[in-house]
mmCIF file of C-alpha atoms in Angstrom:
data_model
loop_
_atom_site.group_PDB
_atom_site.id
_atom_site.type_symbol
_atom_site.label_atom_id
_atom_site.label_comp_id
_atom_site.label_asym_id
_atom_site.label_seq_id
_atom_site.Cartn_x
_atom_site.Cartn_y
_atom_site.Cartn_z
ATOM 1 C CA MET A 1 -31.294 -25.435 -5.268
ATOM 2 C CA ILE A 2 -29.835 -23.166 -7.969
ATOM 3 C CA ASN A 3 -33.062 -23.230 -9.990
ATOM 4 C CA PHE A 4 -35.031 -22.402 -6.845
ATOM 5 C CA LEU A 5 -32.824 -19.354 -6.189
ATOM 6 C CA ILE A 6 -33.142 -18.213 -9.813
ATOM 7 C CA LYS A 7 -36.936 -18.489 -9.640
ATOM 8 C CA GLU A 8 -36.852 -16.258 -6.559
ATOM 9 C CA ILE A 9 -34.831 -13.676 -8.505
ATOM 10 C CA LEU A 10 -37.251 -13.825 -11.439
ATOM 11 C CA LYS A 11 -40.284 -13.120 -9.237
ATOM 12 C CA LYS A 12 -39.409 -9.430 -9.416
ATOM 13 C CA ASN A 13 -40.341 -9.478 -13.115
ATOM 14 C CA HIS A 14 -44.004 -10.055 -12.272
ATOM 15 C CA LYS A 15 -44.489 -6.345 -11.547
ATOM 16 C CA LEU A 16 -44.067 -5.724 -15.298
ATOM 17 C CA ARG A 17 -46.973 -7.966 -16.342
ATOM 18 C CA ASP A 18 -49.420 -5.897 -18.437
ATOM 19 C CA LYS A 19 -47.834 -2.662 -17.180
ATOM 20 C CA TYR A 20 -48.470 -1.083 -20.604
ATOM 21 C CA LYS A 21 -51.637 -2.975 -21.455
ATOM 22 C CA ASP A 22 -53.161 -2.026 -24.831
ATOM 23 C CA GLN A 23 -50.494 0.632 -25.517
ATOM 24 C CA GLU A 24 -48.112 1.052 -28.476
ATOM 25 C CA CYS A 25 -44.331 0.670 -28.466
ATOM 26 C CA TYR A 26 -41.334 0.880 -30.791
ATOM 27 C CA ILE A 27 -38.677 -1.835 -30.831
ATOM 28 C CA LEU A 28 -35.226 -0.750 -32.036
ATOM 29 C CA GLY A 29 -32.623 -3.141 -33.372
ATOM 30 C CA ASN A 30 -29.039 -2.164 -34.210
ATOM 31 C CA GLY A 31 -29.328 -2.486 -37.996
ATOM 32 C CA ALA A 32 -27.561 -0.207 -40.456
ATOM 33 C CA SER A 33 -30.874 1.332 -41.528
ATOM 34 C CA ILE A 34 -30.863 3.271 -38.238
ATOM 35 C CA LYS A 35 -28.307 5.579 -39.883
ATOM 36 C CA ASN A 36 -31.122 6.854 -42.140
ATOM 37 C CA TYR A 37 -33.532 7.717 -39.345
ATOM 38 C CA ASN A 38 -34.144 10.616 -36.990
ATOM 39 C CA LEU A 39 -34.551 8.947 -33.603
ATOM 40 C CA ASN A 40 -35.752 12.193 -32.065
ATOM 41 C CA LEU A 41 -39.119 11.418 -33.649
ATOM 42 C CA LEU A 42 -39.452 8.781 -30.921
ATOM 43 C CA LYS A 43 -38.693 11.079 -27.994
ATOM 44 C CA ASP A 44 -42.167 10.735 -26.453
ATOM 45 C CA LYS A 45 -42.818 7.118 -27.508
ATOM 46 C CA ASN A 46 -42.529 3.915 -25.498
ATOM 47 C CA VAL A 47 -39.300 2.348 -26.749
ATOM 48 C CA ILE A 48 -37.488 -0.962 -26.199
ATOM 49 C CA ILE A 49 -33.810 -1.028 -27.203
ATOM 50 C CA CYS A 50 -30.962 -3.532 -27.192
ATOM 51 C CA ASN A 51 -27.235 -4.225 -27.422
ATOM 52 C CA TRP A 52 -25.204 -1.138 -28.471
ATOM 53 C CA MET A 53 -28.122 1.252 -28.969
ATOM 54 C CA SER A 54 -26.835 3.451 -26.138
ATOM 55 C CA LEU A 55 -23.918 4.473 -28.383
ATOM 56 C CA HIS A 56 -26.260 6.460 -30.647
ATOM 57 C CA LYS A 57 -25.939 10.145 -29.785
ATOM 58 C CA ASP A 58 -29.698 10.797 -29.920
ATOM 59 C CA ILE A 59 -30.822 7.895 -27.738
ATOM 60 C CA ILE A 60 -30.439 10.069 -24.655
ATOM 61 C CA ASN A 61 -33.256 12.293 -25.975
ATOM 62 C CA LEU A 62 -35.799 9.478 -25.775
ATOM 63 C CA LYS A 63 -37.837 9.985 -22.606
ATOM 64 C CA ASN A 64 -39.647 6.650 -22.395
ATOM 65 C CA ILE A 65 -37.118 3.853 -22.862
ATOM 66 C CA ILE A 66 -38.963 1.160 -20.963
ATOM 67 C CA ALA A 67 -36.502 -1.711 -21.437
ATOM 68 C CA TYR A 68 -32.867 -2.150 -22.452
ATOM 69 C CA ILE A 69 -32.036 -5.710 -23.501
ATOM 70 C CA GLU A 70 -28.510 -7.123 -23.209
ATOM 71 C CA CYS A 71 -29.050 -10.798 -22.546
ATOM 72 C CA THR A 72 -25.673 -12.277 -23.540
ATOM 73 C CA PRO A 73 -24.602 -14.764 -20.830
ATOM 74 C CA PHE A 74 -21.670 -13.573 -18.698
ATOM 75 C CA TRP A 75 -21.564 -10.255 -20.600
ATOM 76 C CA PHE A 76 -20.894 -8.243 -17.442
ATOM 77 C CA PHE A 77 -18.207 -10.491 -15.954
ATOM 78 C CA PRO A 78 -14.825 -8.798 -15.345
ATOM 79 C CA TYR A 79 -13.279 -11.233 -17.828
ATOM 80 C CA PHE A 80 -14.800 -12.627 -21.006
ATOM 81 C CA ARG A 81 -13.944 -15.497 -23.351
ATOM 82 C CA HIS A 82 -13.855 -13.791 -26.719
ATOM 83 C CA PRO A 83 -15.935 -15.666 -29.333
ATOM 84 C CA TYR A 84 -13.362 -15.072 -32.093
ATOM 85 C CA THR A 85 -10.056 -15.732 -30.336
ATOM 86 C CA LYS A 86 -11.492 -18.065 -27.648
ATOM 87 C CA LYS A 87 -9.074 -16.398 -25.243
ATOM 88 C CA LEU A 88 -9.946 -14.998 -21.836
ATOM 89 C CA ARG A 89 -9.519 -11.235 -21.785
ATOM 90 C CA PRO A 90 -10.665 -8.193 -19.766
ATOM 91 C CA SER A 91 -14.244 -7.180 -20.544
ATOM 92 C CA PHE A 92 -13.596 -3.886 -22.329
ATOM 93 C CA HIS A 93 -17.152 -4.068 -23.657
ATOM 94 C CA LYS A 94 -18.551 -4.068 -20.102
ATOM 95 C CA LYS A 95 -16.960 -0.715 -19.278
ATOM 96 C CA LEU A 96 -18.123 0.818 -22.574
ATOM 97 C CA PHE A 97 -21.650 -0.509 -22.193
ATOM 98 C CA LEU A 98 -22.133 0.610 -18.593
ATOM 99 C CA GLU A 99 -20.638 4.067 -19.226
ATOM 100 C CA ASN A 100 -23.270 4.739 -21.872
ATOM 101 C CA TYR A 101 -26.117 2.891 -20.185
ATOM 102 C CA SER A 102 -25.602 4.971 -17.026
ATOM 103 C CA LYS A 103 -26.695 8.071 -18.968
ATOM 104 C CA LEU A 104 -30.125 6.546 -19.579
ATOM 105 C CA ASN A 105 -32.894 6.305 -17.040
ATOM 106 C CA CYS A 106 -34.223 2.876 -17.940
ATOM 107 C CA PRO A 107 -34.305 -0.703 -16.624
ATOM 108 C CA LEU A 108 -31.788 -3.257 -17.873
ATOM 109 C CA PHE A 109 -32.701 -6.838 -18.864
ATOM 110 C CA PRO A 110 -29.609 -9.079 -18.764
ATOM 111 C CA SER A 111 -29.045 -12.812 -18.343
ATOM 112 C CA VAL A 112 -29.262 -13.970 -14.723
ATOM 113 C CA SER A 113 -25.679 -15.226 -15.148
ATOM 114 C CA ASN A 114 -24.646 -11.598 -14.545
ATOM 115 C CA PHE A 115 -26.499 -11.347 -11.214
ATOM 116 C CA PHE A 116 -23.470 -10.560 -9.044
ATOM 117 C CA PHE A 117 -22.067 -7.845 -11.312
ATOM 118 C CA LEU A 118 -24.977 -5.423 -11.721
ATOM 119 C CA ASN A 119 -27.062 -2.952 -9.744
ATOM 120 C CA LYS A 120 -30.115 -4.970 -8.679
ATOM 121 C CA SER A 121 -32.446 -1.973 -8.193
ATOM 122 C CA THR A 122 -32.676 -1.133 -11.915
ATOM 123 C CA THR A 123 -32.311 -4.649 -13.304
ATOM 124 C CA PHE A 124 -34.750 -7.380 -14.315
ATOM 125 C CA PHE A 125 -32.926 -10.650 -14.879
ATOM 126 C CA LEU A 126 -33.816 -13.240 -17.531
ATOM 127 C CA HIS A 127 -33.320 -17.003 -17.671
ATOM 128 C CA ASP A 128 -34.608 -19.850 -19.841
ATOM 129 C CA PHE A 129 -33.741 -22.883 -17.666
ATOM 130 C CA GLY A 130 -32.273 -24.550 -20.748
ATOM 131 C CA ASN A 131 -35.385 -24.127 -22.895
ATOM 132 C CA LYS A 132 -34.272 -22.801 -26.328
ATOM 133 C CA ASP A 133 -37.577 -23.322 -28.164
ATOM 134 C CA LEU A 134 -38.351 -20.445 -30.539
ATOM 135 C CA ASN A 135 -41.975 -20.227 -29.476
ATOM 136 C CA PHE A 136 -43.800 -16.953 -28.768
ATOM 137 C CA LYS A 137 -46.002 -18.730 -26.238
ATOM 138 C CA ASN A 138 -42.946 -18.955 -23.975
ATOM 139 C CA PHE A 139 -42.935 -15.214 -23.202
ATOM 140 C CA ASP A 140 -43.378 -15.440 -19.421
ATOM 141 C CA ILE A 141 -40.191 -13.855 -18.061
ATOM 142 C CA CYS A 142 -41.092 -15.028 -14.552
ATOM 143 C CA ASN A 143 -41.464 -18.669 -15.413
ATOM 144 C CA LYS A 144 -41.652 -20.335 -18.831
ATOM 145 C CA PHE A 145 -39.316 -18.296 -21.038
ATOM 146 C CA SER A 146 -37.336 -19.563 -24.020
ATOM 147 C CA LEU A 147 -36.594 -16.483 -26.094
ATOM 148 C CA LEU A 148 -32.994 -15.621 -25.238
ATOM 149 C CA GLY A 149 -31.594 -16.749 -28.592
ATOM 150 C CA GLY A 150 -31.372 -13.195 -29.890
ATOM 151 C CA ALA A 151 -32.267 -9.678 -28.769
ATOM 152 C CA SER A 152 -35.014 -9.358 -31.396
ATOM 153 C CA TYR A 153 -36.865 -12.363 -29.944
ATOM 154 C CA THR A 154 -36.351 -11.150 -26.383
ATOM 155 C CA MET A 155 -37.626 -7.643 -27.122
ATOM 156 C CA LEU A 156 -40.806 -8.987 -28.717
ATOM 157 C CA ALA A 157 -41.405 -11.329 -25.784
ATOM 158 C CA ILE A 158 -40.989 -8.542 -23.238
ATOM 159 C CA ALA A 159 -43.341 -6.309 -25.227
ATOM 160 C CA LYS A 160 -45.903 -9.119 -25.091
ATOM 161 C CA TYR A 161 -45.357 -9.605 -21.354
ATOM 162 C CA MET A 162 -45.845 -5.897 -20.736
ATOM 163 C CA GLY A 163 -49.174 -5.960 -22.549
ATOM 164 C CA PHE A 164 -48.538 -3.894 -25.681
ATOM 165 C CA LYS A 165 -51.161 -4.340 -28.377
ATOM 166 C CA LYS A 166 -49.246 -2.560 -31.167
ATOM 167 C CA ILE A 167 -45.531 -2.862 -31.972
ATOM 168 C CA ASN A 168 -43.464 -0.956 -34.543
ATOM 169 C CA LEU A 169 -40.147 -2.543 -35.520
ATOM 170 C CA ILE A 170 -37.186 -0.367 -36.515
ATOM 171 C CA GLY A 171 -33.641 -1.395 -37.408
ATOM 172 C CA LEU A 172 -34.344 -5.146 -37.526
ATOM 173 C CA ASP A 173 -32.905 -5.328 -41.010
ATOM 174 C CA TYR A 174 -32.479 -9.107 -41.236
ATOM 175 C CA TRP A 175 -36.260 -9.466 -41.437
ATOM 176 C CA MET A 176 -36.544 -7.369 -44.590
ATOM 177 C CA THR A 177 -37.116 -9.140 -47.906
ATOM 178 C CA GLU A 178 -33.680 -7.940 -49.016
ATOM 179 C CA PRO A 179 -31.719 -7.929 -45.741
ATOM 180 C CA ILE A 180 -29.160 -5.248 -44.970
ATOM 181 C CA ILE A 181 -26.071 -6.636 -43.234
ATOM 182 C CA GLY A 182 -24.292 -4.368 -40.784
ATOM 183 C CA HIS A 183 -24.916 -2.051 -37.845
ATOM 184 C CA PHE A 184 -25.592 1.651 -37.406
ATOM 185 C CA TYR A 185 -22.196 2.104 -35.722
ATOM 186 C CA GLU A 186 -20.285 0.614 -38.664
ATOM 187 C CA LYS A 187 -18.825 2.691 -41.474
ATOM 188 C CA THR A 188 -19.934 0.590 -44.438
ATOM 189 C CA ILE A 189 -22.811 -1.753 -45.277
ATOM 190 C CA THR A 190 -21.825 -5.258 -46.314
ATOM 191 C CA LYS A 191 -23.195 -6.328 -49.693
ATOM 192 C CA ASN A 192 -22.043 -9.933 -49.684
ATOM 193 C CA GLU A 193 -24.594 -11.815 -51.785
ATOM 194 C CA LYS A 194 -23.651 -15.137 -50.211
ATOM 195 C CA ASN A 195 -24.367 -13.844 -46.696
ATOM 196 C CA ILE A 196 -27.558 -12.118 -47.802
ATOM 197 C CA ASN A 197 -28.838 -15.280 -49.472
ATOM 198 C CA SER A 198 -27.933 -17.277 -46.371
ATOM 199 C CA ILE A 199 -30.090 -14.984 -44.238
ATOM 200 C CA LYS A 200 -32.976 -15.247 -46.695
ATOM 201 C CA ASP A 201 -32.715 -19.027 -46.968
ATOM 202 C CA THR A 202 -31.999 -19.845 -43.324
ATOM 203 C CA LYS A 203 -33.000 -17.080 -40.894
ATOM 204 C CA HIS A 204 -36.193 -16.136 -42.749
ATOM 205 C CA ASN A 205 -37.304 -19.763 -42.807
ATOM 206 C CA ASN A 206 -36.366 -20.299 -39.169
ATOM 207 C CA ASP A 207 -38.157 -17.149 -37.988
ATOM 208 C CA ARG A 208 -41.263 -17.311 -40.184
ATOM 209 C CA LEU A 209 -43.377 -19.411 -37.814
ATOM 210 C CA PHE A 210 -42.283 -17.344 -34.812
ATOM 211 C CA LEU A 211 -43.221 -14.087 -36.531
ATOM 212 C CA ASN A 212 -46.547 -15.581 -37.598
ATOM 213 C CA GLN A 213 -47.203 -16.220 -33.907
ATOM 214 C CA VAL A 214 -46.267 -12.629 -33.069
ATOM 215 C CA THR A 215 -48.421 -11.025 -35.748
ATOM 216 C CA SER A 216 -51.408 -13.224 -34.926
ATOM 217 C CA GLU A 217 -51.418 -11.845 -31.368
ATOM 218 C CA ILE A 218 -50.075 -8.301 -31.712
ATOM 219 C CA ASP A 219 -50.570 -5.649 -34.389
ATOM 220 C CA THR A 220 -46.999 -5.547 -35.713
ATOM 221 C CA LEU A 221 -45.515 -3.181 -38.303
ATOM 222 C CA MET A 222 -41.966 -3.052 -39.650
ATOM 223 C CA ILE A 223 -40.639 0.377 -40.629
ATOM 224 C CA CYS A 224 -38.174 -0.020 -43.511
ATOM 225 C CA PRO A 225 -35.868 2.307 -45.451
ATOM 226 C CA ASN A 226 -37.335 3.673 -48.645
ATOM 227 C CA GLY A 227 -37.253 1.016 -51.353
ATOM 228 C CA PHE A 228 -37.292 -1.891 -48.887
ATOM 229 C CA LYS A 229 -40.074 -4.043 -47.485
ATOM 230 C CA SER A 230 -40.667 -7.185 -45.457
ATOM 231 C CA GLU A 231 -42.595 -10.271 -46.473
ATOM 232 C CA LEU A 232 -42.395 -11.694 -42.947
ATOM 233 C CA VAL A 233 -44.177 -8.786 -41.268
ATOM 234 C CA LYS A 234 -46.493 -6.059 -42.531
ATOM 235 C CA SER A 235 -44.232 -3.169 -43.510
ATOM 236 C CA VAL A 236 -44.160 0.498 -44.463
ATOM 237 C CA ASN A 237 -41.434 2.881 -45.601
ATOM 238 C CA TYR A 238 -39.954 5.315 -43.097
ATOM 239 C CA SER A 239 -40.919 8.406 -45.118
ATOM 240 C CA ASP A 240 -44.537 7.321 -45.420
ATOM 241 C CA PHE A 241 -44.831 6.428 -41.749
ATOM 242 C CA PHE A 242 -43.224 9.546 -40.277
ATOM 243 C CA GLN A 243 -44.143 11.892 -43.134
ATOM 244 C CA THR A 244 -40.565 13.136 -43.421
ATOM 245 C CA LYS A 245 -37.513 12.396 -45.523
ATOM 246 C CA GLU A 246 -34.805 9.989 -44.482
ATOM 247 C CA GLU A 247 -31.550 11.356 -43.101
ATOM 248 C CA LYS A 248 -28.305 9.950 -44.514
ATOM 249 C CA ASN A 249 -25.760 9.842 -41.697
ATOM 250 C CA GLU A 250 -22.280 8.378 -41.443
ATOM 251 C CA ASN A 251 -21.514 6.277 -38.383
ATOM 252 C CA ASN A 252 -19.192 8.966 -36.972
ATOM 253 C CA GLU A 253 -22.032 11.496 -37.150
ATOM 254 C CA ILE A 254 -24.273 9.507 -34.805
ATOM 255 C CA VAL A 255 -21.633 7.781 -32.642
ATOM 256 C CA SER A 256 -18.856 9.747 -30.947
ATOM 257 C CA PHE A 257 -15.221 9.112 -31.855
ATOM 258 C CA LYS A 258 -14.594 8.195 -28.215
ATOM 259 C CA ASN A 259 -17.201 5.439 -28.361
ATOM 260 C CA LEU A 260 -16.067 4.197 -31.777
ATOM 261 C CA GLU A 261 -12.486 4.011 -30.537
ATOM 262 C CA ALA A 262 -13.555 2.135 -27.391
ATOM 263 C CA LEU A 263 -15.681 -0.253 -29.450
ATOM 264 C CA SER A 264 -12.724 -0.984 -31.719
ATOM 265 C CA LYS A 265 -10.731 -2.184 -28.698
ATOM 266 C CA CYS A 266 -13.373 -4.822 -27.927
ATOM 267 C CA GLY A 267 -12.144 -6.903 -30.860
ATOM 268 C CA TRP A 268 -15.469 -7.571 -32.600
ATOM 269 C CA GLN A 269 -14.056 -6.991 -36.107
ATOM 270 C CA TYR A 270 -16.516 -4.212 -36.886
ATOM 271 C CA ASP A 271 -15.777 -1.819 -39.763
ATOM 272 C CA LEU A 272 -15.677 1.421 -37.752
ATOM 273 C CA PHE A 273 -13.129 3.778 -39.354
#
């Protein structure tokens, strides 16, 4: 019965099938490299964003955000079991997320577990029915979907479902040959060789086949900071792609103090100040 009801909810997603057929889009992660980029260059582009991207001060200038991914199960519940402390606590992150998301005119893509806590008119729910297979063929967000294991996978799947024929990746720093650890809203970039090598040895190997599937079906390009590249996906440096210099910003120059302070109260152990 529950699966039947979920399938009824997911039927709404069908209206997105091939909505942007043969068009180009930009997919934005939350990587630290975002601090080097001028997002206003994307103001007229089709853009898919995720997680805490709404905290960036310039995101509001982007006119064509076609999807906002936040697919963490139970993310929008009033209370949340914190992954670090394992204790139940008020969902401070929910209030922060929705305050910033409300400033954007774009659809939200959350886990169906949040169905009773969100505005249904602007929301397209996602569910995998227990299928965790990292397989790009499972991109059908109405039926056979298995790509909820990370926002990067989900964004690529939704781009495929919507019919895009060209995708540009920005801020997905873990897929660079020399990964950058950290987020655009953090003060410093972690340079822990052990963690970097772990990403190269584990995540790169785990994601290689998936990304081969993606690039065999869609023209995919990763935009990297100057001096970086990707061996998993065809890549180009930011300056060459946009024909402009990088901008070196601190986290408090692109995220307001109010939002940094609120994020610090969520207890995620980010390096913010």
